[in-house]
Tab-separated table of N, CA and C in Angstrom:
chain	number	residue	atom	x	y	z
A	147	UNK	N	145.698	22.670	85.816
A	147	UNK	CA	144.840	22.059	84.807
A	147	UNK	C	143.447	21.887	85.393
A	148	UNK	N	142.442	22.306	84.635
A	148	UNK	CA	141.055	22.187	85.057
A	148	UNK	C	140.261	21.417	84.017
A	149	UNK	N	139.110	20.915	84.440
A	149	UNK	CA	138.209	20.225	83.526
A	149	UNK	C	136.825	20.832	83.656
A	150	UNK	N	136.212	21.105	82.512
A	150	UNK	CA	134.843	21.616	82.464
A	150	UNK	C	134.043	20.718	81.523
A	151	UNK	N	132.801	20.465	81.916
A	151	UNK	CA	131.867	19.785	81.019
A	151	UNK	C	130.864	20.836	80.580
A	152	UNK	N	130.772	21.007	79.270
A	152	UNK	CA	129.963	22.058	78.679
A	152	UNK	C	128.859	21.386	77.873
A	153	UNK	N	127.621	21.755	78.174
A	153	UNK	CA	126.466	21.184	77.496
A	153	UNK	C	125.838	22.269	76.635
A	154	UNK	N	125.756	21.991	75.328
A	154	UNK	CA	125.291	22.991	74.370
A	154	UNK	C	123.961	22.538	73.776
A	155	UNK	N	122.955	23.408	73.862
A	155	UNK	CA	121.626	23.145	73.306
A	155	UNK	C	121.391	24.036	72.101
A	156	UNK	N	120.483	23.593	71.261
A	156	UNK	CA	120.112	24.353	70.068
A	156	UNK	C	120.180	23.449	68.860
A	157	UNK	N	120.478	24.037	67.716
A	157	UNK	CA	120.676	23.253	66.496
A	157	UNK	C	122.173	22.953	66.423
A	158	UNK	N	122.570	21.862	67.067
A	158	UNK	CA	123.993	21.560	67.198
A	158	UNK	C	124.345	20.135	66.750
A	159	UNK	N	123.365	19.403	66.243
A	159	UNK	CA	123.640	18.074	65.707
A	159	UNK	C	123.274	18.053	64.230
A	160	UNK	N	124.127	17.405	63.432
A	160	UNK	CA	123.868	17.297	61.999
A	160	UNK	C	124.240	18.527	61.198
A	161	UNK	N	124.994	19.456	61.793
A	161	UNK	CA	125.358	20.699	61.102
A	161	UNK	C	126.872	20.949	61.112
A	162	UNK	N	127.657	19.943	61.502
A	162	UNK	CA	129.113	20.107	61.541
A	162	UNK	C	129.629	20.824	62.779
A	163	UNK	N	128.787	20.941	63.802
A	163	UNK	CA	129.160	21.679	65.000
A	163	UNK	C	130.344	21.041	65.720
A	164	UNK	N	130.375	19.714	65.819
A	164	UNK	CA	131.477	19.058	66.536
A	164	UNK	C	132.826	19.330	65.867
A	165	UNK	N	132.856	19.368	64.546
A	165	UNK	CA	134.103	19.675	63.836
A	165	UNK	C	134.559	21.103	64.116
A	166	UNK	N	133.610	22.027	64.188
A	166	UNK	CA	133.927	23.418	64.512
A	166	UNK	C	134.489	23.504	65.930
A	167	UNK	N	133.862	22.780	66.864
A	167	UNK	CA	134.336	22.771	68.247
A	167	UNK	C	135.764	22.232	68.307
A	168	UNK	N	136.044	21.170	67.567
A	168	UNK	CA	137.404	20.610	67.561
A	168	UNK	C	138.405	21.638	67.051
A	169	UNK	N	138.062	22.340	66.000
A	169	UNK	CA	138.961	23.364	65.445
A	169	UNK	C	139.240	24.452	66.488
A	170	UNK	N	138.186	24.910	67.179
A	170	UNK	CA	138.370	25.913	68.231
A	170	UNK	C	139.225	25.362	69.371
A	171	UNK	N	139.008	24.099	69.727
A	171	UNK	CA	139.785	23.486	70.811
A	171	UNK	C	141.266	23.423	70.458
A	172	UNK	N	141.568	23.033	69.243
A	172	UNK	CA	142.972	22.947	68.828
A	172	UNK	C	143.632	24.317	68.853
A	173	UNK	N	142.922	25.348	68.404
A	173	UNK	CA	143.474	26.701	68.415
A	173	UNK	C	143.647	27.246	69.835
A	174	UNK	N	142.792	26.786	70.754
A	174	UNK	CA	142.862	27.242	72.145
A	174	UNK	C	143.726	26.341	73.018
A	175	UNK	N	144.305	25.310	72.422
A	175	UNK	CA	145.140	24.334	73.134
A	175	UNK	C	144.353	23.621	74.239
A	176	UNK	N	143.097	23.287	73.926
A	176	UNK	CA	142.216	22.560	74.840
A	176	UNK	C	142.295	21.076	74.498
A	177	UNK	N	142.313	20.245	75.517
A	177	UNK	CA	142.285	18.795	75.353
A	177	UNK	C	140.925	18.287	75.806
A	178	UNK	N	140.526	17.098	75.339
A	178	UNK	CA	139.269	16.506	75.767
A	178	UNK	C	138.512	15.902	74.611
A	179	UNK	N	137.187	16.141	74.594
A	179	UNK	CA	136.367	15.550	73.540
A	179	UNK	C	135.070	16.336	73.368
A	180	UNK	N	134.397	16.059	72.261
A	180	UNK	CA	133.058	16.570	72.001
A	180	UNK	C	132.243	15.403	71.466
A	181	UNK	N	130.981	15.307	71.932
A	181	UNK	CA	130.135	14.205	71.473
A	181	UNK	C	128.669	14.621	71.498
A	182	UNK	N	127.890	13.980	70.625
A	182	UNK	CA	126.448	14.175	70.612
A	182	UNK	C	125.833	13.408	71.772
A	183	UNK	N	124.786	13.964	72.354
A	183	UNK	CA	124.009	13.283	73.379
A	183	UNK	C	122.656	12.884	72.792
A	184	UNK	N	122.052	11.866	73.348
A	184	UNK	CA	120.796	11.346	72.803
A	184	UNK	C	119.632	12.330	72.937
A	185	UNK	N	119.758	13.330	73.813
A	185	UNK	CA	118.676	14.305	73.989
A	185	UNK	C	118.786	15.506	73.043
A	186	UNK	N	119.736	15.452	72.082
A	186	UNK	CA	119.881	16.526	71.097
A	186	UNK	C	120.935	17.555	71.446
A	187	UNK	N	121.466	17.492	72.668
A	187	UNK	CA	122.535	18.409	73.056
A	187	UNK	C	123.884	17.845	72.621
A	188	UNK	N	124.910	18.682	72.751
A	188	UNK	CA	126.294	18.272	72.533
A	188	UNK	C	127.030	18.484	73.846
A	189	UNK	N	127.837	17.500	74.230
A	189	UNK	CA	128.672	17.608	75.424
A	189	UNK	C	130.115	17.840	75.004
A	190	UNK	N	130.742	18.803	75.653
A	190	UNK	CA	132.160	19.082	75.444
A	190	UNK	C	132.865	18.877	76.777
A	191	UNK	N	133.892	18.056	76.778
A	191	UNK	CA	134.777	17.930	77.937
A	191	UNK	C	136.034	18.707	77.575
A	192	UNK	N	136.314	19.768	78.312
A	192	UNK	CA	137.450	20.647	78.008
A	192	UNK	C	138.423	20.646	79.171
A	193	UNK	N	139.679	20.363	78.876
A	193	UNK	CA	140.744	20.403	79.873
A	193	UNK	C	141.779	21.429	79.457
A	194	UNK	N	142.205	22.226	80.418
A	194	UNK	CA	143.216	23.245	80.163
A	194	UNK	C	143.262	24.213	81.327
A	195	UNK	N	143.973	25.298	81.143
A	195	UNK	CA	143.992	26.357	82.149
A	195	UNK	C	142.656	27.091	82.095
A	196	UNK	N	142.244	27.640	83.214
A	196	UNK	CA	140.927	28.279	83.303
A	196	UNK	C	140.746	29.364	82.250
A	197	UNK	N	141.762	30.204	82.029
A	197	UNK	CA	141.616	31.265	81.027
A	197	UNK	C	141.498	30.692	79.619
A	198	UNK	N	142.186	29.587	79.342
A	198	UNK	CA	142.066	28.935	78.032
A	198	UNK	C	140.645	28.412	77.829
A	199	UNK	N	140.092	27.776	78.872
A	199	UNK	CA	138.739	27.224	78.773
A	199	UNK	C	137.723	28.352	78.601
A	200	UNK	N	137.870	29.439	79.343
A	200	UNK	CA	136.955	30.576	79.210
A	200	UNK	C	136.989	31.153	77.797
A	201	UNK	N	138.183	31.311	77.254
A	201	UNK	CA	138.330	31.815	75.877
A	201	UNK	C	137.710	30.853	74.880
A	202	UNK	N	137.932	29.564	75.089
A	202	UNK	CA	137.376	28.529	74.217
A	202	UNK	C	135.849	28.587	74.214
A	203	UNK	N	135.229	28.646	75.382
A	203	UNK	CA	133.769	28.703	75.470
A	203	UNK	C	133.244	29.963	74.774
A	204	UNK	N	133.892	31.081	74.995
A	204	UNK	CA	133.505	32.335	74.353
A	204	UNK	C	133.581	32.207	72.826
A	205	UNK	N	134.643	31.605	72.333
A	205	UNK	CA	134.826	31.432	70.889
A	205	UNK	C	133.764	30.515	70.300
A	206	UNK	N	133.467	29.419	70.987
A	206	UNK	CA	132.413	28.501	70.515
A	206	UNK	C	131.075	29.230	70.460
A	207	UNK	N	130.788	30.023	71.481
A	207	UNK	CA	129.518	30.765	71.530
A	207	UNK	C	129.415	31.756	70.361
A	208	UNK	N	130.505	32.461	70.064
A	208	UNK	CA	130.479	33.471	69.007
A	208	UNK	C	130.586	32.895	67.604
A	209	UNK	N	131.223	31.734	67.471
A	209	UNK	CA	131.483	31.155	66.149
A	209	UNK	C	131.082	29.682	66.114
A	210	UNK	N	129.766	29.390	66.111
A	210	UNK	CA	129.326	27.995	66.120
A	210	UNK	C	129.234	27.345	64.739
A	211	UNK	N	129.811	27.974	63.724
A	211	UNK	CA	129.696	27.424	62.373
A	211	UNK	C	128.253	27.522	61.918
A	212	UNK	N	127.722	26.420	61.393
A	212	UNK	CA	126.321	26.396	60.955
A	212	UNK	C	125.374	26.062	62.100
A	213	UNK	N	125.920	25.818	63.268
A	213	UNK	CA	125.093	25.542	64.437
A	213	UNK	C	124.432	26.812	64.946
A	214	UNK	N	123.371	26.614	65.708
A	214	UNK	CA	122.672	27.715	66.354
A	214	UNK	C	122.568	27.339	67.835
A	215	UNK	N	123.231	28.099	68.683
A	215	UNK	CA	123.262	27.801	70.107
A	215	UNK	C	122.153	28.567	70.816
A	216	UNK	N	121.338	27.829	71.565
A	216	UNK	CA	120.298	28.486	72.355
A	216	UNK	C	120.688	28.564	73.833
A	217	UNK	N	121.542	27.640	74.289
A	217	UNK	CA	121.928	27.630	75.702
A	217	UNK	C	123.250	26.879	75.879
A	218	UNK	N	124.095	27.405	76.742
A	218	UNK	CA	125.334	26.725	77.133
A	218	UNK	C	125.367	26.635	78.648
A	219	UNK	N	125.606	25.435	79.143
A	219	UNK	CA	125.754	25.203	80.579
A	219	UNK	C	127.140	24.601	80.812
A	220	UNK	N	127.929	25.236	81.645
A	220	UNK	CA	129.283	24.757	81.935
A	220	UNK	C	129.397	24.398	83.402
A	221	UNK	N	129.958	23.223	83.666
A	221	UNK	CA	130.132	22.745	85.032
A	221	UNK	C	131.576	22.303	85.237
A	222	UNK	N	132.178	22.755	86.325
A	222	UNK	CA	133.501	22.263	86.685
A	222	UNK	C	133.379	20.813	87.111
A	223	UNK	N	134.427	20.054	86.826
A	223	UNK	CA	134.449	18.646	87.207
A	223	UNK	C	135.845	18.297	87.697
A	224	UNK	N	135.938	17.319	88.581
A	224	UNK	CA	137.265	16.867	88.995
A	224	UNK	C	137.985	16.255	87.797
A	225	UNK	N	139.258	16.476	87.721
A	225	UNK	CA	140.062	15.924	86.631
A	225	UNK	C	140.128	14.412	86.796
A	226	UNK	N	139.402	13.689	85.943
A	226	UNK	CA	139.331	12.237	86.034
A	226	UNK	C	140.468	11.565	85.278
A	227	UNK	N	140.711	12.067	84.104
A	227	UNK	CA	141.675	11.460	83.197
A	227	UNK	C	142.281	12.601	82.416
A	228	UNK	N	143.556	12.552	82.177
A	228	UNK	CA	144.222	13.614	81.427
A	228	UNK	C	144.274	13.227	79.953
A	229	UNK	N	143.642	14.043	79.115
A	229	UNK	CA	143.633	13.781	77.677
A	229	UNK	C	144.864	14.406	77.022
A	230	UNK	N	145.358	13.762	75.991
A	230	UNK	CA	146.524	14.291	75.284
A	230	UNK	C	146.146	14.990	73.981
A	231	UNK	N	144.886	14.825	73.555
A	231	UNK	CA	144.399	15.430	72.311
A	231	UNK	C	142.964	15.883	72.527
A	232	UNK	N	142.356	16.416	71.474
A	232	UNK	CA	140.926	16.732	71.496
A	232	UNK	C	140.279	15.912	70.397
A	233	UNK	N	139.289	15.118	70.764
A	233	UNK	CA	138.675	14.178	69.831
A	233	UNK	C	137.180	14.432	69.645
A	234	UNK	N	136.692	14.108	68.447
A	234	UNK	CA	135.271	14.071	68.163
A	234	UNK	C	134.833	12.624	68.365
A	235	UNK	N	133.908	12.418	69.281
A	235	UNK	CA	133.420	11.054	69.555
A	235	UNK	C	132.079	10.831	68.902
């Protein structure tokens, strides 16, 4: 099990992007959360197997719903807490 924190820039707030991310996470069997940040970005905490997380990030990039992604930054993180679901915060 791995954890990645993914920071997404662009038009990603106020367009239903977090709901789209949750749908992709559920289909990819990813656990964690997605939340808006005060600087206009969206943070995704994704937990799962590395190949699942890679597929999830690829899917979010290709299918952002009404969002427009200008940049994605992904960072590995130590597994702090094990999530049992994927939530929109």
